[in-house]
CSV table of C-alpha atoms in Angstrom, one decimal:
chain,number,residue,atom,x,y,z
A,1,MET,CA,8.9,36.8,32.3
A,2,ALA,CA,7.0,36.3,29.1
A,3,THR,CA,4.5,39.0,28.1
A,4,ARG,CA,0.9,38.2,27.4
A,5,GLU,CA,1.6,38.6,23.7
A,6,GLU,CA,4.5,36.2,23.8
A,7,ILE,CA,2.4,33.6,25.6
A,8,THR,CA,-0.4,34.0,23.1
A,9,SER,CA,2.0,33.5,20.3
A,10,GLY,CA,3.5,30.5,22.0
A,11,LEU,CA,0.0,29.0,22.4
A,12,ALA,CA,-0.7,29.7,18.7
A,13,GLU,CA,2.4,27.6,17.8
A,14,ILE,CA,1.2,24.7,19.9
A,15,LEU,CA,-2.4,24.9,18.6
A,16,GLU,CA,-1.1,24.8,15.0
A,17,GLU,CA,1.1,21.8,15.7
A,18,VAL,CA,-1.4,19.8,17.7
A,19,ALA,CA,-4.7,20.8,16.1
A,20,GLY,CA,-3.9,22.5,12.8
A,21,VAL,CA,-5.3,25.9,14.0
A,22,ASN,CA,-4.3,28.8,11.9
A,23,PRO,CA,-2.1,31.1,14.1
A,24,ASP,CA,-3.8,34.1,12.7
A,25,ASP,CA,-7.1,32.9,14.3
A,26,VAL,CA,-5.6,32.7,17.8
A,27,ALA,CA,-6.5,35.7,20.0
A,28,GLU,CA,-7.3,36.1,23.7
A,29,GLY,CA,-11.0,36.3,23.2
A,30,LYS,CA,-11.3,33.0,21.2
A,31,SER,CA,-12.8,30.0,22.8
A,32,PHE,CA,-10.8,26.8,22.3
A,33,THR,CA,-13.8,24.6,21.6
A,34,ASP,CA,-16.3,27.0,20.0
A,35,ASP,CA,-14.0,29.2,17.9
A,36,LEU,CA,-10.9,27.2,17.3
A,37,ASP,CA,-12.5,23.7,17.1
A,38,VAL,CA,-10.1,22.1,19.6
A,39,ASP,CA,-11.7,18.9,20.9
A,40,SER,CA,-11.1,17.5,24.4
A,41,LEU,CA,-8.3,15.1,23.4
A,42,SER,CA,-6.4,17.8,21.5
A,43,MET,CA,-6.9,20.1,24.5
A,44,VAL,CA,-5.0,17.5,26.6
A,45,GLU,CA,-2.2,17.7,24.1
A,46,VAL,CA,-2.2,21.5,24.1
A,47,VAL,CA,-2.0,21.6,28.0
A,48,VAL,CA,0.9,19.1,28.1
A,49,ALA,CA,2.8,21.1,25.4
A,50,ALA,CA,2.1,24.4,27.2
A,51,GLU,CA,3.4,23.0,30.5
A,52,GLU,CA,6.6,22.1,28.8
A,53,LYS,CA,7.0,25.3,26.8
A,54,PHE,CA,6.2,27.7,29.7
A,55,GLY,CA,7.5,25.7,32.6
A,56,VAL,CA,4.2,25.6,34.4
A,57,LYS,CA,2.0,22.9,36.0
A,58,ILE,CA,-1.6,23.0,34.8
A,59,PRO,CA,-3.6,20.6,36.9
A,60,ASP,CA,-6.6,18.8,35.4
A,61,ASN,CA,-9.0,20.6,37.6
A,62,GLU,CA,-7.7,23.9,36.2
A,63,VAL,CA,-8.1,22.9,32.6
A,64,GLN,CA,-11.9,23.1,32.7
A,65,ASN,CA,-11.6,26.7,33.6
A,66,LEU,CA,-9.5,27.5,30.6
A,67,LYS,CA,-12.3,28.3,28.2
A,68,THR,CA,-10.6,30.9,26.1
A,69,VAL,CA,-7.0,31.6,24.9
A,70,GLY,CA,-7.1,34.6,27.3
A,71,ASP,CA,-7.9,32.3,30.3
A,72,ALA,CA,-4.9,30.2,29.4
A,73,VAL,CA,-2.6,33.2,29.0
A,74,SER,CA,-3.7,34.5,32.4
A,75,TYR,CA,-3.1,31.2,34.1
A,76,ILE,CA,0.3,30.8,32.5
A,77,GLU,CA,1.3,34.4,33.3
A,78,ALA,CA,0.3,34.0,37.0
A,79,ASN,CA,2.0,30.6,37.5
A,80,HIS,CA,5.2,30.5,35.5
B,1,MET,CA,-26.9,-20.8,-2.2
B,2,SER,CA,-28.6,-17.4,-1.6
B,3,ASN,CA,-31.2,-15.8,-3.8
B,4,VAL,CA,-29.7,-12.4,-3.0
B,5,ASP,CA,-27.0,-11.4,-5.6
B,6,VAL,CA,-24.0,-9.4,-4.3
B,7,VAL,CA,-21.7,-7.5,-6.7
B,8,VAL,CA,-18.6,-5.5,-6.4
B,9,THR,CA,-19.0,-1.8,-7.4
B,10,GLY,CA,-15.9,-0.1,-6.0
B,11,LEU,CA,-12.2,-0.9,-5.4
B,12,GLY,CA,-9.5,0.8,-3.4
B,13,ALA,CA,-6.0,0.0,-2.3
B,14,THR,CA,-2.7,1.3,-1.2
B,15,THR,CA,0.1,-1.3,-1.4
B,16,PRO,CA,3.8,-1.8,-1.8
B,17,LEU,CA,3.1,-1.8,-5.6
B,18,GLY,CA,1.2,1.5,-5.8
B,19,GLY,CA,-0.8,4.1,-4.1
B,20,ASP,CA,-4.1,3.0,-5.7
B,21,VAL,CA,-5.7,0.1,-7.5
B,22,ALA,CA,-4.7,1.1,-11.0
B,23,SER,CA,-1.0,1.4,-10.3
B,24,THR,CA,-1.0,-1.7,-8.1
B,25,TRP,CA,-2.7,-3.7,-10.9
B,26,ASP,CA,-0.3,-2.3,-13.6
B,27,ALA,CA,2.7,-3.4,-11.4
B,28,MET,CA,1.2,-6.9,-10.9
B,29,LEU,CA,0.6,-7.4,-14.7
B,30,ALA,CA,4.2,-6.2,-15.4
B,31,GLY,CA,5.5,-8.6,-12.8
B,32,ARG,CA,7.2,-5.9,-10.7
B,33,SER,CA,8.3,-6.7,-7.1
B,34,GLY,CA,7.3,-4.3,-4.3
B,35,VAL,CA,9.9,-5.9,-2.0
B,36,GLY,CA,13.1,-4.0,-1.1
B,37,ARG,CA,15.7,-3.4,1.5
B,38,LEU,CA,14.0,-1.8,4.5
B,39,THR,CA,14.6,1.9,4.7
B,40,LEU,CA,14.4,1.9,8.5
B,41,GLU,CA,17.6,2.0,10.5
B,42,TRP,CA,16.7,-0.7,13.0
B,43,ALA,CA,16.7,-3.3,10.2
B,44,ASP,CA,20.5,-3.5,10.4
B,45,GLN,CA,20.1,-5.1,13.9
B,46,LEU,CA,17.8,-7.9,12.7
B,47,THR,CA,18.2,-11.1,10.7
B,48,VAL,CA,15.5,-10.0,8.3
B,49,LYS,CA,16.3,-6.7,6.6
B,50,ILE,CA,13.8,-6.7,3.8
B,51,GLY,CA,10.1,-5.9,3.4
B,52,ALA,CA,7.3,-4.7,1.2
B,53,GLN,CA,6.8,-1.1,2.3
B,54,LEU,CA,4.0,1.1,1.0
B,55,LYS,CA,4.8,2.8,-2.3
B,56,VAL,CA,3.0,5.9,-1.3
B,57,ASP,CA,3.3,6.9,2.4
B,58,PRO,CA,0.0,7.8,4.0
B,59,SER,CA,1.4,11.2,5.1
B,60,GLU,CA,1.4,12.1,1.4
B,61,VAL,CA,-2.3,11.7,1.3
B,62,ILE,CA,-3.6,12.6,4.7
B,63,ASP,CA,-2.7,15.9,6.4
B,64,ARG,CA,-0.3,16.1,9.3
B,65,VAL,CA,-2.7,17.0,12.0
B,66,ARG,CA,-5.1,14.2,11.1
B,67,MET,CA,-2.2,11.7,11.0
B,68,ARG,CA,-1.5,12.6,14.7
B,69,ARG,CA,-4.6,10.7,15.7
B,70,LEU,CA,-4.5,7.8,13.2
B,71,ASP,CA,-2.4,4.6,13.6
B,72,ARG,CA,-0.7,3.8,10.3
B,73,SER,CA,-3.1,0.9,9.8
B,74,GLU,CA,-6.1,3.2,10.3
B,75,ALA,CA,-4.7,5.8,7.9
B,76,ILE,CA,-4.3,3.4,5.1
B,77,ALA,CA,-7.6,1.7,5.7
B,78,LEU,CA,-9.2,5.2,5.3
B,79,ILE,CA,-7.3,5.8,2.1
B,80,ALA,CA,-8.3,2.5,0.6
B,81,ALA,CA,-11.9,2.8,1.7
B,82,LYS,CA,-12.3,6.3,0.4
B,83,GLN,CA,-10.9,5.3,-3.0
B,84,ALA,CA,-13.4,2.4,-3.1
B,85,TRP,CA,-16.2,4.6,-2.0
B,86,ALA,CA,-15.4,7.2,-4.7
B,87,ASP,CA,-15.1,4.5,-7.3
B,88,ALA,CA,-18.5,3.2,-6.5
B,89,GLY,CA,-20.1,6.6,-6.8
B,90,LEU,CA,-22.5,6.0,-3.9
B,91,GLU,CA,-22.2,9.5,-2.4
B,92,GLU,CA,-23.6,11.0,-5.6
B,93,ALA,CA,-26.2,8.3,-5.6
B,94,GLY,CA,-27.5,9.5,-2.3
B,95,LEU,CA,-27.3,6.2,-0.4
B,96,ASP,CA,-29.3,6.0,2.8
B,97,LYS,CA,-26.5,5.6,5.4
B,98,GLU,CA,-28.7,3.5,7.6
B,99,ARG,CA,-28.3,0.9,4.8
B,100,LEU,CA,-24.5,1.1,4.8
B,101,ALA,CA,-22.3,-1.2,6.9
B,102,VAL,CA,-18.5,-1.6,7.3
B,103,SER,CA,-16.6,-4.9,7.6
B,104,PHE,CA,-13.0,-4.1,8.0
B,105,GLY,CA,-10.3,-6.0,9.9
B,106,SER,CA,-6.6,-6.2,10.7
B,107,GLY,CA,-4.4,-9.1,11.6
B,108,ILE,CA,-2.4,-7.4,14.2
B,109,GLY,CA,-4.0,-4.0,14.8
B,110,GLY,CA,-2.5,-0.8,16.1
B,111,ALA,CA,0.8,-2.4,17.2
B,112,LEU,CA,2.9,0.5,15.9
B,113,THR,CA,1.0,2.9,18.2
B,114,LEU,CA,1.2,0.5,21.1
B,115,LEU,CA,4.9,0.1,20.8
B,116,ASN,CA,5.8,3.7,20.0
B,117,GLN,CA,3.7,5.0,22.9
B,118,ASP,CA,5.2,2.4,25.2
B,119,ASP,CA,8.6,3.9,24.3
B,120,ILE,CA,7.3,7.3,25.2
B,121,LEU,CA,5.9,6.0,28.5
B,122,GLU,CA,9.2,4.4,29.4
B,123,GLU,CA,11.3,7.4,28.5
B,124,SER,CA,9.1,10.3,29.6
B,125,GLY,CA,6.3,9.1,31.8
B,126,GLN,CA,2.5,9.0,31.7
B,127,ARG,CA,2.0,12.7,30.9
B,128,LYS,CA,3.7,12.4,27.5
B,129,VAL,CA,1.6,9.5,26.3
B,130,SER,CA,-0.8,10.6,23.6
B,131,PRO,CA,-4.4,10.9,24.6
B,132,HIS,CA,-5.2,9.4,21.2
B,133,THR,CA,-3.4,6.2,22.1
B,134,VAL,CA,-6.4,4.0,22.8
B,135,PRO,CA,-8.5,4.8,19.7
B,136,MET,CA,-5.2,4.4,17.6
B,137,LEU,CA,-4.4,0.9,18.9
B,138,MET,CA,-7.8,-0.7,19.3
B,139,PRO,CA,-8.3,-3.4,16.8
B,140,ASN,CA,-11.6,-2.0,15.7
B,141,GLY,CA,-10.0,1.3,15.0
B,142,PRO,CA,-9.7,1.0,11.2
B,143,ALA,CA,-13.3,-0.2,10.8
B,144,ALA,CA,-14.5,2.5,13.1
B,145,TRP,CA,-12.7,5.3,11.2
B,146,VAL,CA,-14.0,4.0,7.9
B,147,GLY,CA,-17.5,4.0,9.4
B,148,ILE,CA,-17.1,7.5,10.7
B,149,GLU,CA,-15.7,8.8,7.4
B,150,LEU,CA,-18.5,7.3,5.3
B,151,GLN,CA,-21.2,7.9,8.0
B,152,ALA,CA,-22.1,4.2,8.0
B,153,ARG,CA,-25.0,3.6,10.3
B,154,ALA,CA,-25.9,-0.1,9.7
B,155,GLY,CA,-23.1,-1.5,11.9
B,156,VAL,CA,-19.3,-1.5,11.9
B,157,HIS,CA,-17.6,-4.8,12.3
B,158,ALA,CA,-13.9,-5.6,12.9
B,159,MET,CA,-12.8,-9.2,12.5
B,160,ALA,CA,-9.4,-10.6,13.3
B,161,SER,CA,-8.4,-13.9,11.8
B,162,ALA,CA,-4.7,-13.2,11.1
B,163,CYS,CA,-3.8,-13.6,7.4
B,164,ALA,CA,-7.4,-14.6,6.6
B,165,THR,CA,-8.8,-11.3,7.9
B,166,GLY,CA,-9.3,-9.5,4.6
B,167,ALA,CA,-11.1,-12.4,3.1
B,168,GLU,CA,-13.2,-12.9,6.2
B,169,ALA,CA,-14.3,-9.3,5.9
B,170,MET,CA,-15.6,-10.0,2.4
B,171,SER,CA,-17.5,-13.1,3.7
B,172,LEU,CA,-19.1,-11.2,6.5
B,173,GLY,CA,-20.0,-8.4,4.1
B,174,LEU,CA,-21.7,-10.9,1.8
B,175,ASP,CA,-23.7,-12.3,4.8
B,176,ILE,CA,-24.8,-8.9,5.9
B,177,ILE,CA,-26.2,-8.0,2.5
B,178,ARG,CA,-27.8,-11.4,2.0
B,179,SER,CA,-29.5,-11.1,5.5
B,180,GLY,CA,-31.0,-7.8,4.5
B,181,ARG,CA,-29.2,-5.8,7.2
B,182,ALA,CA,-27.6,-3.5,4.6
B,183,ASP,CA,-27.6,-2.7,0.9
B,184,VAL,CA,-24.0,-1.8,0.8
B,185,VAL,CA,-20.9,-2.9,2.8
B,186,VAL,CA,-17.5,-1.4,2.6
B,187,ALA,CA,-15.3,-4.4,3.3
B,188,GLY,CA,-11.5,-4.6,3.6
B,189,GLY,CA,-8.4,-5.4,5.4
B,190,THR,CA,-5.4,-3.3,6.6
B,191,GLU,CA,-2.0,-4.0,8.1
B,192,ALA,CA,0.9,-1.7,8.9
B,193,VAL,CA,3.2,-3.2,11.5
B,194,ILE,CA,6.7,-2.9,10.0
B,195,HIS,CA,8.5,-2.5,13.4
B,196,PRO,CA,11.3,-4.4,15.0
B,197,LEU,CA,9.1,-6.3,17.4
B,198,PRO,CA,6.8,-8.1,15.0
B,199,TYR,CA,9.8,-8.6,12.7
B,200,ALA,CA,11.8,-10.2,15.5
B,201,GLY,CA,8.8,-12.4,16.5
B,202,PHE,CA,8.1,-13.7,13.0
B,203,ALA,CA,11.9,-14.0,12.3
B,204,ASN,CA,12.3,-16.1,15.4
B,205,MET,CA,9.5,-18.4,14.2
B,206,ARG,CA,11.7,-18.8,11.1
B,207,ALA,CA,8.7,-17.8,9.1
B,208,MET,CA,10.3,-15.0,7.1
B,209,SER,CA,12.6,-15.0,4.1
B,210,THR,CA,16.2,-14.0,4.9
B,211,ARG,CA,17.2,-13.4,1.3
B,212,ASN,CA,18.4,-10.0,2.3
B,213,ASP,CA,20.7,-9.5,-0.7
B,214,GLU,CA,18.1,-10.1,-3.3
B,215,PRO,CA,14.9,-8.6,-1.9
B,216,GLU,CA,12.9,-8.6,-5.1
B,217,LYS,CA,13.6,-12.4,-5.4
B,218,ALA,CA,12.7,-13.2,-1.8
B,219,SER,CA,9.0,-13.9,-2.2
B,220,ARG,CA,9.0,-17.0,-4.4
B,221,PRO,CA,5.9,-19.2,-3.8
B,222,TRP,CA,6.3,-22.8,-4.9
B,223,ASP,CA,9.9,-22.3,-5.9
B,224,LYS,CA,12.5,-24.8,-4.4
B,225,GLY,CA,14.5,-21.9,-3.1
B,226,ARG,CA,11.6,-20.4,-1.0
B,227,ASP,CA,12.6,-19.7,2.6
B,228,GLY,CA,9.7,-17.8,4.1
B,229,PHE,CA,7.3,-15.0,3.5
B,230,VAL,CA,8.1,-11.3,3.0
B,231,PHE,CA,6.5,-8.9,5.4
B,232,GLY,CA,4.4,-6.3,3.8
B,233,GLU,CA,2.1,-3.4,4.7
B,234,GLY,CA,-1.0,-2.1,2.9
B,235,ALA,CA,-4.8,-1.9,2.7
B,236,GLY,CA,-7.5,-3.0,0.3
B,237,ALA,CA,-11.2,-2.3,0.2
B,238,LEU,CA,-14.2,-3.4,-1.8
B,239,VAL,CA,-17.6,-1.9,-2.0
B,240,LEU,CA,-20.1,-4.8,-1.9
B,241,GLU,CA,-23.6,-4.0,-3.0
B,242,ARG,CA,-26.9,-5.8,-3.5
B,243,ALA,CA,-27.0,-6.5,-7.2
B,244,ASP,CA,-30.5,-5.1,-7.8
B,245,HIS,CA,-29.5,-1.9,-5.9
B,246,ALA,CA,-26.4,-1.5,-8.0
B,247,ARG,CA,-28.3,-2.1,-11.3
B,248,ALA,CA,-31.1,0.2,-10.3
B,249,ARG,CA,-28.6,3.1,-10.0
B,250,GLY,CA,-26.7,2.1,-13.2
B,251,ALA,CA,-23.5,1.4,-11.3
B,252,LYS,CA,-20.3,0.1,-12.9
B,253,ILE,CA,-20.1,-3.6,-11.8
B,254,TYR,CA,-16.7,-5.3,-11.6
B,255,ALA,CA,-17.8,-8.8,-10.7
B,256,ARG,CA,-20.1,-10.8,-8.5
B,257,LEU,CA,-19.1,-12.1,-5.1
B,258,ALA,CA,-20.9,-15.4,-5.7
B,259,GLY,CA,-19.9,-17.3,-2.6
B,260,ALA,CA,-17.7,-17.7,0.5
B,261,GLY,CA,-16.6,-20.6,2.6
B,262,ILE,CA,-15.1,-20.5,6.1
B,263,THR,CA,-13.7,-23.3,8.1
B,264,SER,CA,-11.2,-23.8,10.9
B,265,ASP,CA,-8.5,-26.5,11.2
B,266,GLY,CA,-8.8,-27.3,14.9
B,267,PHE,CA,-5.2,-28.4,14.5
B,268,ASP,CA,-2.4,-26.0,15.5
B,269,ILE,CA,-1.9,-22.4,16.4
B,270,VAL,CA,0.7,-21.7,13.6
B,271,GLN,CA,1.2,-24.9,11.5
B,272,PRO,CA,-1.1,-25.3,8.6
B,273,ASP,CA,-2.8,-28.7,8.3
B,274,PRO,CA,-0.2,-30.4,6.1
B,275,GLU,CA,-2.9,-31.8,3.7
B,276,CYS,CA,-4.8,-28.5,3.8
B,277,LYS,CA,-8.0,-30.4,4.8
B,278,GLY,CA,-9.5,-27.3,6.3
B,279,GLY,CA,-8.5,-25.2,3.3
B,280,ALA,CA,-10.1,-27.7,1.0
B,281,ARG,CA,-13.3,-27.7,3.0
B,282,ALA,CA,-13.4,-23.9,2.8
B,283,MET,CA,-13.0,-24.1,-1.0
B,284,GLY,CA,-15.7,-26.7,-1.2
B,285,LYS,CA,-18.1,-24.6,0.9
B,286,ALA,CA,-17.4,-21.5,-1.2
B,287,LEU,CA,-18.3,-23.5,-4.4
B,288,LEU,CA,-21.5,-24.8,-2.8
B,289,ASP,CA,-22.4,-21.4,-1.6
B,290,ALA,CA,-21.9,-20.0,-5.1
B,291,GLY,CA,-23.8,-22.8,-6.7
B,292,LEU,CA,-20.8,-23.9,-8.8
B,293,THR,CA,-18.6,-26.9,-9.0
B,294,GLY,CA,-14.8,-27.1,-9.1
B,295,ALA,CA,-15.0,-27.4,-12.9
B,296,ASP,CA,-16.4,-23.9,-13.2
B,297,ILE,CA,-13.3,-22.3,-11.5
B,298,VAL,CA,-10.8,-21.3,-14.2
B,299,HIS,CA,-8.3,-19.4,-12.0
B,300,VAL,CA,-7.3,-19.5,-8.3
B,301,ASN,CA,-5.4,-16.6,-6.6
B,302,ALA,CA,-3.7,-18.8,-4.0
B,303,HIS,CA,-2.8,-17.9,-0.5
B,304,ALA,CA,0.8,-19.3,-1.1
B,305,THR,CA,3.0,-17.1,1.0
B,306,SER,CA,6.4,-18.5,0.0
B,307,THR,CA,6.8,-20.7,3.1
B,308,PRO,CA,8.2,-24.2,2.8
B,309,ALA,CA,5.2,-25.9,4.4
B,310,GLY,CA,2.2,-23.9,3.5
B,311,ASP,CA,2.7,-23.5,-0.3
B,312,MET,CA,2.6,-27.2,-1.2
B,313,GLY,CA,-0.2,-28.0,1.3
B,314,GLU,CA,-2.5,-25.6,-0.6
B,315,ILE,CA,-1.8,-27.3,-3.8
B,316,LEU,CA,-3.2,-30.5,-2.3
B,317,GLY,CA,-6.2,-28.6,-1.1
B,318,ILE,CA,-6.9,-27.0,-4.5
B,319,LYS,CA,-6.6,-30.4,-6.3
B,320,ALA,CA,-9.0,-32.0,-3.8
B,321,ALA,CA,-11.6,-29.3,-3.8
B,322,VAL,CA,-11.4,-27.6,-7.2
B,323,GLY,CA,-9.4,-29.9,-9.5
B,324,THR,CA,-6.2,-29.9,-11.5
B,325,HIS,CA,-7.4,-27.6,-14.2
B,326,PRO,CA,-7.3,-24.0,-12.8
B,327,VAL,CA,-4.5,-21.6,-13.7
B,328,ILE,CA,-3.2,-20.6,-10.3
B,329,THR,CA,-1.0,-17.7,-9.2
B,330,SER,CA,0.3,-16.1,-6.0
B,331,THR,CA,0.4,-12.3,-6.3
B,332,LYS,CA,2.3,-12.3,-3.0
B,333,SER,CA,5.4,-13.0,-5.1
B,334,MET,CA,5.1,-9.3,-6.0
B,335,SER,CA,3.3,-7.6,-3.2
B,336,GLY,CA,4.8,-9.5,-0.3
B,337,HIS,CA,2.4,-10.8,2.4
B,338,LEU,CA,0.1,-8.1,3.6
B,339,LEU,CA,-1.2,-10.3,6.5
B,340,GLY,CA,-4.6,-8.9,7.4
B,341,ALA,CA,-4.9,-7.0,4.2
B,342,ALA,CA,-3.8,-9.9,2.0
B,343,GLY,CA,-7.3,-11.3,1.4
B,344,ALA,CA,-8.6,-7.8,0.4
B,345,LEU,CA,-5.7,-7.1,-2.0
B,346,GLU,CA,-6.0,-10.6,-3.5
B,347,SER,CA,-9.7,-10.2,-3.9
B,348,ILE,CA,-9.0,-7.1,-6.0
B,349,ALA,CA,-6.5,-9.0,-8.1
B,350,THR,CA,-9.0,-11.9,-8.6
B,351,ILE,CA,-11.7,-9.4,-9.6
B,352,LEU,CA,-9.5,-7.6,-12.0
B,353,ALA,CA,-8.3,-10.9,-13.5
B,354,ILE,CA,-11.9,-11.6,-14.3
B,355,ARG,CA,-12.5,-8.2,-15.7
B,356,ASP,CA,-9.4,-8.0,-17.9
B,357,SER,CA,-9.2,-11.7,-18.8
B,358,VAL,CA,-5.7,-12.0,-17.5
B,359,VAL,CA,-4.0,-14.0,-14.7
B,360,PRO,CA,-1.3,-11.9,-13.0
B,361,PRO,CA,2.0,-13.7,-12.8
B,362,THR,CA,3.8,-15.5,-10.0
B,363,ILE,CA,7.3,-14.1,-10.3
B,364,ASN,CA,10.5,-15.8,-9.1
B,365,LEU,CA,9.2,-19.3,-9.8
B,366,ASP,CA,12.5,-20.2,-11.4
B,367,ASP,CA,12.9,-23.8,-10.1
B,368,PRO,CA,9.4,-25.2,-9.2
B,369,ASP,CA,9.0,-27.6,-6.3
B,370,ASP,CA,9.0,-31.2,-7.6
B,371,LYS,CA,5.5,-31.7,-6.2
B,372,LEU,CA,4.0,-28.7,-8.0
B,373,ASP,CA,1.7,-30.3,-10.6
B,374,LEU,CA,-0.7,-27.4,-11.2
B,375,ASP,CA,-0.5,-24.8,-13.9
B,376,VAL,CA,1.0,-21.6,-12.5
B,377,ALA,CA,1.1,-18.4,-14.5
B,378,ALA,CA,4.8,-18.2,-13.9
B,379,HIS,CA,6.9,-15.1,-14.7
B,380,LYS,CA,4.5,-13.5,-17.0
B,381,ALA,CA,0.8,-12.5,-17.0
B,382,ARG,CA,-1.3,-14.9,-19.0
B,383,GLN,CA,-4.4,-14.1,-21.1
B,384,LEU,CA,-7.3,-16.2,-20.0
B,385,ASP,CA,-11.1,-16.0,-20.2
B,386,ILE,CA,-12.2,-16.2,-16.6
B,387,PRO,CA,-15.9,-16.6,-16.0
B,388,ALA,CA,-15.3,-17.7,-12.4
B,389,ALA,CA,-12.3,-17.5,-10.0
B,390,MET,CA,-11.4,-18.3,-6.4
B,391,ASN,CA,-9.3,-16.5,-3.8
B,392,ASN,CA,-7.9,-18.4,-0.9
B,393,SER,CA,-6.7,-17.0,2.5
B,394,PHE,CA,-5.5,-18.9,5.5
B,395,GLY,CA,-4.4,-17.5,8.8
B,396,PHE,CA,-2.5,-18.4,12.0
B,397,GLY,CA,-4.9,-20.1,14.3
B,398,GLY,CA,-6.2,-22.3,11.5
B,399,HIS,CA,-8.6,-19.8,9.9
B,400,ASN,CA,-9.5,-20.8,6.3
B,401,VAL,CA,-11.5,-18.6,3.9
B,402,ALA,CA,-12.2,-19.1,0.3
B,403,LEU,CA,-14.1,-16.6,-1.9
B,404,VAL,CA,-15.7,-17.2,-5.3
B,405,PHE,CA,-16.0,-14.3,-7.7
B,406,THR,CA,-17.8,-14.6,-11.1
B,407,ARG,CA,-18.2,-12.3,-14.0
B,408,ALA,CA,-21.3,-10.2,-13.4
């Protein structure tokens, strides 16, 4: 089982690769759209990459609930 | 003839000869070839193993994350358009973006994205297909990205007329400014489809040169040994501007786009009219539009792609519409054939020929076709005073476009 910190750091890697987000800016309280400037199409790429990295399924109707990095970490932690 | 004068105030390009206009033009005047053995491993499987690849890869200019959402043809359109825009100095001039339009086309469009994403779909399923696929492959993508980058608000147009696309983009830009719909148009063409499928398709039409062992000699318009065109990739862009607008802001003016002529053959989907009747009509219309006669045209940058049929037909067309006096050249002998970008790059070559009073050479014309009876600037650039010049572009489908540029 990955810790929350490990999941956050894994998401930071994905965000850097897909959207050019500085890993230092990635923290649980940050909003994907408002703070990290991840648009809807990049978010799709982030979700697909996260599914692969963490071995989870993130259905489309869940994605809209993942507003912050912390939301995504919690979902991945609970489902992987 | 229109009473609205349109001039060229900015140039941009990324080509097999250089990553910008200056390096491309230097290479042309030096008679360098941009053609080489393809550096892609699939080339070994095909009958054609040569091409004119970009001298500067777009990934050296545009950052990695941005490149993820740009088809290669879009990336290089942006590079060329931004160069032209910076060259024109219109951002500093505070141009009202509601007076700025874009006219930018591609012959084939985002085929690299289409084919690469199809591979991903076949191998890994829907989930792995990029959500950026559609805006990357849509044929209006390059024009749209240029419009977004420059915040053009007077309309963005994307035409597709195969190898006449770049020239048609200039013609439409001219119409837009003359009609009063915009003061400035960024016009250009882009093409980047060096991939085994288009290669196989063109090769199976027997349209491409198979001179694989001498790539730099493969593109040889009007030479007896010509055996087809050389596939190239690249983009070119012009900033077209209403002349009084340009003069009022003290802009540097390269040349005047004095006229354009467009016709269609109504003849065959790939074969050019053997007598170039449609091409000659386009040249005649361009002259009429410019208020000139054939006698005024000192130089023609010909379409001549190095195919057995097309090259000599165009000679008939030039003689019929312009005359036997112009000094002609085919810069495709050096750049290869940039398909939808050809008319844009060759417009740039024509404009710089006027500015610098020099005709760029047609290299590899070692053994001219017996029927070649026009004066070609063979092998070496030729000094020539050029008050007015013409650029021809013809495309599969029977599209013919002729442009007339004059000294401003």
